[in-house]
PDB file of C-alpha atoms and ligand atoms in Angstrom:
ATOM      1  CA  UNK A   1     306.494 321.927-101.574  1.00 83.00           C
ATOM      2  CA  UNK A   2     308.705 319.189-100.261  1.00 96.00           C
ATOM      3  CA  UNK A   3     307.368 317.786 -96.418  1.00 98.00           C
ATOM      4  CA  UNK A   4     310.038 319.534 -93.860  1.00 98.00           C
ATOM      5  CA  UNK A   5     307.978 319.305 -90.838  1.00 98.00           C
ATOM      6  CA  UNK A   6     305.654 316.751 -88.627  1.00 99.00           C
ATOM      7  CA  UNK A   7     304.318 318.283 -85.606  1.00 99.00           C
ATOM      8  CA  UNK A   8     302.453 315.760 -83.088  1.00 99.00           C
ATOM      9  CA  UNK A   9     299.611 316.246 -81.183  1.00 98.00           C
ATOM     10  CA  UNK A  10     299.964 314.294 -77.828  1.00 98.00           C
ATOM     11  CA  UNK A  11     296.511 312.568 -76.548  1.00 98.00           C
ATOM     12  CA  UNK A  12     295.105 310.285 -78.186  1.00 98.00           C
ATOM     13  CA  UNK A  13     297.443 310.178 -81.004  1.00 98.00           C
ATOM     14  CA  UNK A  14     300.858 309.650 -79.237  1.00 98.00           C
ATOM     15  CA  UNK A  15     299.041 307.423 -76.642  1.00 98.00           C
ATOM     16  CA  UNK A  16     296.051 306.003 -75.403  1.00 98.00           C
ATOM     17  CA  UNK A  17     296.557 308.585 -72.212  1.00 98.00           C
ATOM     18  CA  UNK A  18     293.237 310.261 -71.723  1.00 98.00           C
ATOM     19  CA  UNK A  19     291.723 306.693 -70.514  1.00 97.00           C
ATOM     20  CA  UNK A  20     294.513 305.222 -68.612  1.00 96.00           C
ATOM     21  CA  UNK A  21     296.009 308.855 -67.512  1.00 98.00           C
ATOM     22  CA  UNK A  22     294.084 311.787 -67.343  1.00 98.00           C
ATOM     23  CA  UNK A  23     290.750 309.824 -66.331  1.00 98.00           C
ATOM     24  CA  UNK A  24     292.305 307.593 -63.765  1.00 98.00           C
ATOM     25  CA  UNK A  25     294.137 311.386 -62.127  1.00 98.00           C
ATOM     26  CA  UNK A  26     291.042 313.024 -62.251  1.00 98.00           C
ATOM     27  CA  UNK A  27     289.213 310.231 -60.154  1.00 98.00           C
ATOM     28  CA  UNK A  28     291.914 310.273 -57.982  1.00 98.00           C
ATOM     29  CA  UNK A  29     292.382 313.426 -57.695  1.00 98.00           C
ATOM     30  CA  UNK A  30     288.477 313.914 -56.805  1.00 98.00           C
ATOM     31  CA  UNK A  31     288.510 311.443 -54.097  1.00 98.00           C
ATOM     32  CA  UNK A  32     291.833 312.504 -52.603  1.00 98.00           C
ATOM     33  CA  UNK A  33     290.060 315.557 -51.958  1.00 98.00           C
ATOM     34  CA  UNK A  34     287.300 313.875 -50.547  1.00 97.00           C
ATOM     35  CA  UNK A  35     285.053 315.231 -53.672  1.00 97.00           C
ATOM     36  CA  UNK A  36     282.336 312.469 -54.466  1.00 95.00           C
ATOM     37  CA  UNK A  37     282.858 313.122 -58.381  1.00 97.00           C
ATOM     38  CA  UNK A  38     283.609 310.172 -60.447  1.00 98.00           C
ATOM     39  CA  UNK A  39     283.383 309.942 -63.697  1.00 98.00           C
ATOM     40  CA  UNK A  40     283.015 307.184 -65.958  1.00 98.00           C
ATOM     41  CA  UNK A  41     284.619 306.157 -68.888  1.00 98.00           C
ATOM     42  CA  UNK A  42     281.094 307.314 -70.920  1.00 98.00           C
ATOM     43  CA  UNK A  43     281.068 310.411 -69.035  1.00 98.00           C
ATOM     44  CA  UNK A  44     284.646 311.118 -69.815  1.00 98.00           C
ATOM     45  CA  UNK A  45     283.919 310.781 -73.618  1.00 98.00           C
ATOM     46  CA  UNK A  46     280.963 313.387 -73.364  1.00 98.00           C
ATOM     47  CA  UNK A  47     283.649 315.693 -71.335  1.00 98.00           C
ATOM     48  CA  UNK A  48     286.473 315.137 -73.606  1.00 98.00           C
ATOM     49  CA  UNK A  49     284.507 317.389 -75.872  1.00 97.00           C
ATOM     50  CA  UNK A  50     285.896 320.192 -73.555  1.00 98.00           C
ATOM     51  CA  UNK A  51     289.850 320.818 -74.069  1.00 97.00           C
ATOM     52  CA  UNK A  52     291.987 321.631 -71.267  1.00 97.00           C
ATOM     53  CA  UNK A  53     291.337 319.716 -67.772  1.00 98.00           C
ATOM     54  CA  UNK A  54     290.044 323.012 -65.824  1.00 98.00           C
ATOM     55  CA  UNK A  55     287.714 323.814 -68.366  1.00 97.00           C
ATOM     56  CA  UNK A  56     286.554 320.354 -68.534  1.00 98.00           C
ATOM     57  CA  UNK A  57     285.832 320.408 -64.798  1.00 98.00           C
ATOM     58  CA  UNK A  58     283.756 323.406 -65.070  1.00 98.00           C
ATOM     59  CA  UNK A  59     281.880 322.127 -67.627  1.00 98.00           C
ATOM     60  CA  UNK A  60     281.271 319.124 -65.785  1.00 98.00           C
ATOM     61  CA  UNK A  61     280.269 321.068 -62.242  1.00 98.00           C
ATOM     62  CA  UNK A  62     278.072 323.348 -64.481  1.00 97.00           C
ATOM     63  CA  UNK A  63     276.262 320.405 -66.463  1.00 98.00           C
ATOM     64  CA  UNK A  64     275.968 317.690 -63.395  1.00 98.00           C
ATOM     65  CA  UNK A  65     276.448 319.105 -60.065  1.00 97.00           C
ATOM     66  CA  UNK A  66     274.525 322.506 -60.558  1.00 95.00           C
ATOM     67  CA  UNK A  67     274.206 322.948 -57.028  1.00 94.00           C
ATOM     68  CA  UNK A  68     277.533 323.106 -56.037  1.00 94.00           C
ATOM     69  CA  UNK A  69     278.868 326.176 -55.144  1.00 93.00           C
ATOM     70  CA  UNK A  70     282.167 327.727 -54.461  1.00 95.00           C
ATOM     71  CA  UNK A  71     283.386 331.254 -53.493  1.00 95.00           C
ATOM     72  CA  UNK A  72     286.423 331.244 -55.719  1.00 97.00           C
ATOM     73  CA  UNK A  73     285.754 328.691 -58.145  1.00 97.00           C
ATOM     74  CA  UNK A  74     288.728 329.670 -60.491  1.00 98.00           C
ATOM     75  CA  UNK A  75     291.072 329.020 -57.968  1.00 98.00           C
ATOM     76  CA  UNK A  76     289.530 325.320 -56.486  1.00 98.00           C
ATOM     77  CA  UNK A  77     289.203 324.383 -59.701  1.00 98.00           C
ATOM     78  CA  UNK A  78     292.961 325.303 -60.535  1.00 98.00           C
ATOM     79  CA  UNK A  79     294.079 323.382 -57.196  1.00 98.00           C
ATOM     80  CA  UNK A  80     292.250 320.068 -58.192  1.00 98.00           C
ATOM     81  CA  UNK A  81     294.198 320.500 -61.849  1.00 98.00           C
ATOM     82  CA  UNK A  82     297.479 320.451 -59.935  1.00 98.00           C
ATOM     83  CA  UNK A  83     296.791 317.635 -58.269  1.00 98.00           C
ATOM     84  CA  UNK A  84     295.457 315.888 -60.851  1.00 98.00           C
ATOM     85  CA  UNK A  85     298.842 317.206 -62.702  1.00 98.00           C
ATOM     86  CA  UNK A  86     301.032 315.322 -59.940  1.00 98.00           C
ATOM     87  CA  UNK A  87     299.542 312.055 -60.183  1.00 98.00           C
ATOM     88  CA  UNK A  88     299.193 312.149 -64.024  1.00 98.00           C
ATOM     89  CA  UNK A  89     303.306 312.688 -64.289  1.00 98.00           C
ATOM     90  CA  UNK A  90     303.414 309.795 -61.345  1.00 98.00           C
ATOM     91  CA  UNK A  91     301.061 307.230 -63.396  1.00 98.00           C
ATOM     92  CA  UNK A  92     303.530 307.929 -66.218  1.00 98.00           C
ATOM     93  CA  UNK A  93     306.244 307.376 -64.133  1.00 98.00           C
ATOM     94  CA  UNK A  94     304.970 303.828 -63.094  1.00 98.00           C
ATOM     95  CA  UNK A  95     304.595 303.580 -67.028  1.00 96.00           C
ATOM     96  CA  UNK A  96     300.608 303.049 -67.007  1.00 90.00           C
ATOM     97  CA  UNK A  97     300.483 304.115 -70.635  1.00 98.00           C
ATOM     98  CA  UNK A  98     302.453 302.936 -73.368  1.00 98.00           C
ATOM     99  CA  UNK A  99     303.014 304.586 -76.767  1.00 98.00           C
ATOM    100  CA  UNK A 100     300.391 303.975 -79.454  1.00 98.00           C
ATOM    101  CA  UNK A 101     301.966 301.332 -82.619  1.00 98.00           C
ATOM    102  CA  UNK A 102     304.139 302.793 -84.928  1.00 98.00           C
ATOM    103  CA  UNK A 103     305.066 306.164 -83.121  1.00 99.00           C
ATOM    104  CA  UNK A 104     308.709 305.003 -81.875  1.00 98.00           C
ATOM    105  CA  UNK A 105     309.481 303.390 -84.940  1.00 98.00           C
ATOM    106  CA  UNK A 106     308.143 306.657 -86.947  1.00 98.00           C
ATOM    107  CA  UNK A 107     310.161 309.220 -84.773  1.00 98.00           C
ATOM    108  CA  UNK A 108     313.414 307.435 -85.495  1.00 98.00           C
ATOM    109  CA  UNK A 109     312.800 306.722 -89.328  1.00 98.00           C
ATOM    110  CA  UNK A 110     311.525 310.555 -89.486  1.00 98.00           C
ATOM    111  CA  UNK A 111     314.914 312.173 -87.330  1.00 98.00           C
ATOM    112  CA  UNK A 112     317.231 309.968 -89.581  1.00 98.00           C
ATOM    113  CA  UNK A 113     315.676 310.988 -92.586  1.00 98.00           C
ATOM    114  CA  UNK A 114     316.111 315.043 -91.215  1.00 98.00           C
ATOM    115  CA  UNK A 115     312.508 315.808 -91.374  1.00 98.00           C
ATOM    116  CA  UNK A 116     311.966 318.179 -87.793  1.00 98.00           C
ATOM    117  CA  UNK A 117     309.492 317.302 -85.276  1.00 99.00           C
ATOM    118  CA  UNK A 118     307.667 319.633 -82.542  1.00 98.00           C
ATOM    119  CA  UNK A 119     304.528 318.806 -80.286  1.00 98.00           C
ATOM    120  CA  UNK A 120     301.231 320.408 -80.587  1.00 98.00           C
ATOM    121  CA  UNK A 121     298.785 320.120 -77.867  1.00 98.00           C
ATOM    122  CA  UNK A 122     296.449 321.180 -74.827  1.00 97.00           C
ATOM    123  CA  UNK A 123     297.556 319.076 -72.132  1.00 97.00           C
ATOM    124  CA  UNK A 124     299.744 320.531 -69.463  1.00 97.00           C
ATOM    125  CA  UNK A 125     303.457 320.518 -70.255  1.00 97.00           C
ATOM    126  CA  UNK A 126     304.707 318.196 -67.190  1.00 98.00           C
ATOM    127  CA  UNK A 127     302.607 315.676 -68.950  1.00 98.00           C
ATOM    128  CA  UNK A 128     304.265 316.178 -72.032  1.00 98.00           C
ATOM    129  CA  UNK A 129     307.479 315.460 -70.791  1.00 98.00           C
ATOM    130  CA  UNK A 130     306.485 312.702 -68.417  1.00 98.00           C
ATOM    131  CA  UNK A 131     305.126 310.468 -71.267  1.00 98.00           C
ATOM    132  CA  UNK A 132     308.029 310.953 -73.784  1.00 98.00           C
ATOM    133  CA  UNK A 133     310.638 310.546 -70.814  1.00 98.00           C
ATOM    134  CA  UNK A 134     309.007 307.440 -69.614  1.00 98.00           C
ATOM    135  CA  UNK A 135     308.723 305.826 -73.026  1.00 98.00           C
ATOM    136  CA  UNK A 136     311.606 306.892 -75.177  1.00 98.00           C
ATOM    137  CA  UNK A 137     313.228 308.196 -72.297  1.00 98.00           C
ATOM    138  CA  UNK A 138     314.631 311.760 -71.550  1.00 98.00           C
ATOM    139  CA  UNK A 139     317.028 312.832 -74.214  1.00 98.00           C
ATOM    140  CA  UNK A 140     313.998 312.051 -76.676  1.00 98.00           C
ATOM    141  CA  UNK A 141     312.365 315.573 -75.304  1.00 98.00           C
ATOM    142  CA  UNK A 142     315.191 316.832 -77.180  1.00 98.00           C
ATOM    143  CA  UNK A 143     314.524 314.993 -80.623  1.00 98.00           C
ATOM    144  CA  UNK A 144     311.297 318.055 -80.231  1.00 98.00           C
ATOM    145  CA  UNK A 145     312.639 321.493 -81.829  1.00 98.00           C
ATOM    146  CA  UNK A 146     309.077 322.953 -80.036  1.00 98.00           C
ATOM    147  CA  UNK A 147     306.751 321.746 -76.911  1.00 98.00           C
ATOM    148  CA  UNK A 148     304.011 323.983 -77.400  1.00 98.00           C
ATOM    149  CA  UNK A 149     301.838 322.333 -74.863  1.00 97.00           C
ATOM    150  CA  UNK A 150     299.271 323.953 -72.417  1.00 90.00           C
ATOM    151  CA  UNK A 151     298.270 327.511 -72.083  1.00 88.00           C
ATOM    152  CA  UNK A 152     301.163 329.357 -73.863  1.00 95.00           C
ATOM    153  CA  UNK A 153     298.579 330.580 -75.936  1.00 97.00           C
ATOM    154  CA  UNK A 154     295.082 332.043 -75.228  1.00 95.00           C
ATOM    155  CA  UNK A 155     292.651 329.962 -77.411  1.00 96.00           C
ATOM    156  CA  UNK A 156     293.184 326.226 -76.886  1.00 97.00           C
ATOM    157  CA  UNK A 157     291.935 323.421 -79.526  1.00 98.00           C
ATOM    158  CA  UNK A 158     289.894 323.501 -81.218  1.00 98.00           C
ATOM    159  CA  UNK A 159     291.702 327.392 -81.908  1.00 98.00           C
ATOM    160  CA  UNK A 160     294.623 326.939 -84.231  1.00 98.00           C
ATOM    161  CA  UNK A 161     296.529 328.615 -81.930  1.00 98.00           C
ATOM    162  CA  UNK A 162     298.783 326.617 -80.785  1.00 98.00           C
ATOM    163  CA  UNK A 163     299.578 325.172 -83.903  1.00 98.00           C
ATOM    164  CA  UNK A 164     300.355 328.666 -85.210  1.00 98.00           C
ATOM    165  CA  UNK A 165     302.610 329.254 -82.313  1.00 98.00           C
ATOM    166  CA  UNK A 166     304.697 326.115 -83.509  1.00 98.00           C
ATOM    167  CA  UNK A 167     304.767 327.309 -86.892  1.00 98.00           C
ATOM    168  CA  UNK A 168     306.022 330.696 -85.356  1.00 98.00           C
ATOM    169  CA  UNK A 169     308.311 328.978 -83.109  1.00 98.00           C
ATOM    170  CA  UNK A 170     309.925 326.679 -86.196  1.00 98.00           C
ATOM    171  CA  UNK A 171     309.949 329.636 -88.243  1.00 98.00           C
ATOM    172  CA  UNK A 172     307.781 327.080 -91.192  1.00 98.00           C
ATOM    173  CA  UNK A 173     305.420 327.945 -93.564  1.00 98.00           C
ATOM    174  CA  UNK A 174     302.134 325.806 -92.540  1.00 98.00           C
ATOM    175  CA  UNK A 175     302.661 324.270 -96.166  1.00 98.00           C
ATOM    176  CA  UNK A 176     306.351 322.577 -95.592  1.00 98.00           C
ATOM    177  CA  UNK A 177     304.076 320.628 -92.777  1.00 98.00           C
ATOM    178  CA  UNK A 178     301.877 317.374 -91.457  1.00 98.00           C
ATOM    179  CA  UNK A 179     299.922 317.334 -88.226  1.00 99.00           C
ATOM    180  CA  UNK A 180     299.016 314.139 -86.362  1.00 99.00           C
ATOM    181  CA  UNK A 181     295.813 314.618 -84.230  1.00 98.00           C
ATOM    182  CA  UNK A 182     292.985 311.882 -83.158  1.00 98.00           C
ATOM    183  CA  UNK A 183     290.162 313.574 -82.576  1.00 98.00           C
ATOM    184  CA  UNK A 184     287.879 316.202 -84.341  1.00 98.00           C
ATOM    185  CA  UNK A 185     288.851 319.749 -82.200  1.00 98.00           C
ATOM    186  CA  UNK A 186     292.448 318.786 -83.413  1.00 98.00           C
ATOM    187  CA  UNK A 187     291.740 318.836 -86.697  1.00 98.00           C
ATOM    188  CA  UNK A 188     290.191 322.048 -86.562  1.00 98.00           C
ATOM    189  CA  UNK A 189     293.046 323.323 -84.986  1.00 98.00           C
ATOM    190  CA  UNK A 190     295.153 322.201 -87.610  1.00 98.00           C
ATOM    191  CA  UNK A 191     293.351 322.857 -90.242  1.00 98.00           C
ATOM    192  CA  UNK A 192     292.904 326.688 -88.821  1.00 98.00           C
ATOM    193  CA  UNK A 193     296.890 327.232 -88.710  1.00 98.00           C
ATOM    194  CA  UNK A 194     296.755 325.713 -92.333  1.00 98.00           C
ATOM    195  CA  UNK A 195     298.154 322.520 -91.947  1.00 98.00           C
ATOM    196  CA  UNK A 196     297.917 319.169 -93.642  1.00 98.00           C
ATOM    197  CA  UNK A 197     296.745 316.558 -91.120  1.00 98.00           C
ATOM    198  CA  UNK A 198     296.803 312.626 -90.686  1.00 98.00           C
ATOM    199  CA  UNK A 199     294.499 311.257 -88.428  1.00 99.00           C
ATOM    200  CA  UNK A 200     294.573 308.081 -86.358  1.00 98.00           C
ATOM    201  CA  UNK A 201     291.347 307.129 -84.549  1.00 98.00           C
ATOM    202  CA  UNK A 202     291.103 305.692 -80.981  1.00 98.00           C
ATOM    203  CA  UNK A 203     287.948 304.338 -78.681  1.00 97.00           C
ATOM    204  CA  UNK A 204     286.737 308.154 -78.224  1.00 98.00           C
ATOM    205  CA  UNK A 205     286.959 309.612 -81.571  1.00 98.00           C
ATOM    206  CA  UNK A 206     286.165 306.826 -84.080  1.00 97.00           C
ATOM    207  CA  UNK A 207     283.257 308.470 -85.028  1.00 97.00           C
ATOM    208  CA  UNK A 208     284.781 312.296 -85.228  1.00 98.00           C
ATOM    209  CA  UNK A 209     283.730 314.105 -88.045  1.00 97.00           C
ATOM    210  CA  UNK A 210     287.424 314.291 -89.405  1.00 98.00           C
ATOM    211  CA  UNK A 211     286.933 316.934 -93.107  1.00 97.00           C
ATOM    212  CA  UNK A 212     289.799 317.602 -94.986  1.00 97.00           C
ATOM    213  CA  UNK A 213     291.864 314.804 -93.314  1.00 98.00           C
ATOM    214  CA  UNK A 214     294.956 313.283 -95.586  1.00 98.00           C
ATOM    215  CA  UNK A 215     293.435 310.074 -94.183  1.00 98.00           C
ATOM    216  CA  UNK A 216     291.970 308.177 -91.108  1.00 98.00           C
ATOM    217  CA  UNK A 217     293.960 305.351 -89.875  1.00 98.00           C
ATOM    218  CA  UNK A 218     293.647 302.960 -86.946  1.00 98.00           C
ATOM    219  CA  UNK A 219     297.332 304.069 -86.134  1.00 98.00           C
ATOM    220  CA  UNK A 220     300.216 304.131 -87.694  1.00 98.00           C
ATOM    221  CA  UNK A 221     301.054 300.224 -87.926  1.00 98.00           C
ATOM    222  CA  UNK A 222     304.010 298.468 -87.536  1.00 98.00           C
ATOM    223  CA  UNK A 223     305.780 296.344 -90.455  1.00 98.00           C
ATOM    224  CA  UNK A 224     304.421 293.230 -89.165  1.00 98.00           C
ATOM    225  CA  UNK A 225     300.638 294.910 -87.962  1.00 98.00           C
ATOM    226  CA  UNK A 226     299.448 296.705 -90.551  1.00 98.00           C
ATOM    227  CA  UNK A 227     296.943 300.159 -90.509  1.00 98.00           C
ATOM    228  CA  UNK A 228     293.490 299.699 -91.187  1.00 98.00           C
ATOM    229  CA  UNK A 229     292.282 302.664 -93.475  1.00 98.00           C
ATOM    230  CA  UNK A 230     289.118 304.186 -92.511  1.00 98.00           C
ATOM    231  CA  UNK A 231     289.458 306.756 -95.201  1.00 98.00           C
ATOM    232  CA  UNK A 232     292.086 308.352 -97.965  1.00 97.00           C
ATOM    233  CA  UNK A 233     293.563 307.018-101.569  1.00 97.00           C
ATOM    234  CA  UNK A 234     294.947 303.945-101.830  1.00 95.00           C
ATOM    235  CA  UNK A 235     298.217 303.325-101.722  1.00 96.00           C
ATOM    236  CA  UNK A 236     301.205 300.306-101.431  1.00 96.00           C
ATOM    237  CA  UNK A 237     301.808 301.592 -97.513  1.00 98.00           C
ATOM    238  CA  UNK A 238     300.533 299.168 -95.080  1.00 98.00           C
ATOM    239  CA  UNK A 239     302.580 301.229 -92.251  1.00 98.00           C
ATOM    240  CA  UNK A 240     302.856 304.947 -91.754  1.00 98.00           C
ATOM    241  CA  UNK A 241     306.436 305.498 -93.100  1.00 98.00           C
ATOM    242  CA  UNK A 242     308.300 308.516 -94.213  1.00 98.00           C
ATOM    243  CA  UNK A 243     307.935 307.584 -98.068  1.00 98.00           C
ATOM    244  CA  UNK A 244     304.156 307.779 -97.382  1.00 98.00           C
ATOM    245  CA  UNK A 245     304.026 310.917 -94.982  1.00 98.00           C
ATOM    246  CA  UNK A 246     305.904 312.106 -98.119  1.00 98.00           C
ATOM    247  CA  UNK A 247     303.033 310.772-100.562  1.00 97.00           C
ATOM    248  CA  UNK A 248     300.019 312.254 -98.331  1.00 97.00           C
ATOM    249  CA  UNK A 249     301.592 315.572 -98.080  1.00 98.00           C
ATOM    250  CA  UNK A 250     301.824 315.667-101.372  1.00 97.00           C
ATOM    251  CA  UNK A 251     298.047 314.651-101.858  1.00 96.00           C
ATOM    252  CA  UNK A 252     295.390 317.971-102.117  1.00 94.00           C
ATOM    253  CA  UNK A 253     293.783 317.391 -98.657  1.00 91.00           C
TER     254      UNK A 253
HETATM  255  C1  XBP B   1     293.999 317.136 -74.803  1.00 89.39           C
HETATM  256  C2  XBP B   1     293.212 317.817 -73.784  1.00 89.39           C
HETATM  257  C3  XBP B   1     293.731 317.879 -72.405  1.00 89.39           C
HETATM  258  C4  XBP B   1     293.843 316.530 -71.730  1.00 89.39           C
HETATM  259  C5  XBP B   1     294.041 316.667 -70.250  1.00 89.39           C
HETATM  260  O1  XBP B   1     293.498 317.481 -76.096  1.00 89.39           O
HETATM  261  O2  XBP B   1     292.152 318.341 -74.055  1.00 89.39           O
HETATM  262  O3  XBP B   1     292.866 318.693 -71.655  1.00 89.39           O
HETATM  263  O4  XBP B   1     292.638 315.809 -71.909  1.00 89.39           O
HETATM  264  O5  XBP B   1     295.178 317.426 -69.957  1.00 89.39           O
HETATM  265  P1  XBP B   1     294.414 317.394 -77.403  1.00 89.39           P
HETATM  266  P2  XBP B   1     295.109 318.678 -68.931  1.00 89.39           P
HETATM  267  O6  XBP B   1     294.817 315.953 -77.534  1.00 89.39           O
HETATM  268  O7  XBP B   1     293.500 317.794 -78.521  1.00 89.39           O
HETATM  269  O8  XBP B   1     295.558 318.327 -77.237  1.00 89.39           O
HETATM  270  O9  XBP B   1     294.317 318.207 -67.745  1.00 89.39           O
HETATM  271  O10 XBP B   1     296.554 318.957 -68.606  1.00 89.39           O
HETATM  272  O11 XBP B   1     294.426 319.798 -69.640  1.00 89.39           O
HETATM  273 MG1   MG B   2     294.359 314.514 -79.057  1.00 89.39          MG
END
C-alpha cells in the first residue's frame, strides 16, 4: 500500500509550543485575572498528561487548589481558556516559537512530491493557524487538505477520534497513511484510528512509552544536522525525507 497521506500532529511535534506558548498564556492568563496560579515548567509536564487546556485546568484546580470553589466552574474555566487563547495567537504573532528542524523543509519536499497533508490535534484551532501563519506564513494553511484541531470531535487524545475524523474528512484508508505525534496520548490516538506513526521526542516526552512506533527520533533533522535515533531499523537516512517516510511506512510497525 503505497504512502498517500502524512497527517501532523501540532504540539510538540510541529514546535516546541507547549513551553514557550501554551505555558507562558496560561501564566499570563492566570495573573491577568488576578488568579495566584502559576505553574512551573515541572508542574506543566505532570499537567500535560491532561489534553485540552480546560480540562487541564480542572485537573489542576481539582489536584492543587482543592479548596477553591466556583458556582459555575464550566463557564470560569472556559473564560480563562479564551484568554489564554488570545495571548497564545499574540505570542505567535510576536513569533515566540519557531518550527521544530526539518518540518519546513519536509512540508515542501512532501507537497512537491504530491503526497497530501492534514493536521491532527487537540489544541484550539486559532492556534493552529497562528503558528503555521507566523512561520510559513498564511497561504501555507492551505498546503492542509484538513485542520481537525480542537473539539470537533467528542473524545480528544488520547481517543483516536480526531484522527478518524481526518481520515473521514480525506476520504483515506488509515493504511495509505503516517502520523507525526511527540508524545505518548498521540500515539494512542493514532494508533486507535489505525495509523502508522513516527515519533519525534522533545523535553516532556523523552521518556513516553511510545509501542508500535515506526521509530523515535530527536526530530526530523536537517541535511547538515542529522536525527538521532532513539529507536527503529537502521537505515542510510540521516534526515526525515520522503524516500524514508516511504521506507517506514512500508516497515510492519
Ligand atoms: C495538545 C494539547 C493541548 C495544548 C493546549 O496535545 O493537549 O491542550 O496543550 O492547547 P496534542 P489548548 O499535541 O497531543 O494534540 O489550550 O487550546 O487545549
Ligand atoms: Mg503533541
Amino acid at each position: 500500500m503505497a504512502l498517500e497521506v502524512l497527517i501532523f500532529d501540532v504540539d510538540g511535534t510541529l514546535a516546541n509550543t507547549e513551553k514557550d506558548g501554551h505555558l507562558v498564556a496560561f501564566n499570563l492568563a492566570f495573573k491577568e485575572l488576578g488568579l495566584d496560579w502559576e505553574w512551573s515548567n515541572e508542574l506543566y509536564h505532570e499537567l500535560l498528561n491532561v489534553t485540552g487546556g480546560q480540562l487541564r485546568i480542572k485537573y489542576y484546580l481539582k489536584k492543587y487548589k482543592s479548596d477553591f470553589q466556583h458556582n459555575d466552574l464550566d463557564n470560569f474555566v472556559a473564560s480563562i481558556h479564551k484568554l489564554k487563547t488570545s495571548i497564545y495567537v499574540r505570542l505567535m504573532d510576536e513569533g515566540a516559537v519557531p518550527l521544530r528542524p526539518g518540518v519546513e523543509r519536509l512540508f515542501n519536499e512532501a507537497r512537491a512530491a504530491g503526497l497530501r497533508m492534514a493536521i491532527a490535534t487537540t489544541t484550539t484551532p486559532a492556534n493552529v493557524d497562528a503558528l503555521i501563519a507566523n512561520t510559513l506564513g498564511k497561504e501555507a494553511l492551505d498546503w492542509f487538505e484538513v485542520i481537525g484541531a480542537g473539539d470537533v470531535v467528542p473524545n480528544l487524545k488520547p481517543a483516536g477520534d480526531i484522527y478518524t475524523y481526518v481520515l473521514e474528512a480525506m476520504n483515506i484508508d488509515a493504511d495509505k497513511c503516517l502520523a507525526f505525534e511527540d508524545s505518548y496520548n498521540g500515539i494512542i490516538s493514532a494508533t486507535q484510528a489505525g495509523l502508522k506513526t513516527l515519533i519525534t521526542v522533545n523535553e516532556y516526552t523523552d521518556t513516553h512509552e511510545f509501542e508500535g512506533a515506526c521509530a523515535i527520533l530527536s526530530n526530523l533533522g536537517e541535511p547538515d544536522q542529522p536525527f538521532e535515533m532513539i529507536k527503529g531499523n537502521s537505515t542510510e537516512s540521516t534526515f526525515v525525507d520522503v524516500a524514508y517516510l516511504q521506507e517506514l511506512h512500508a516497515q510492519h510497525c
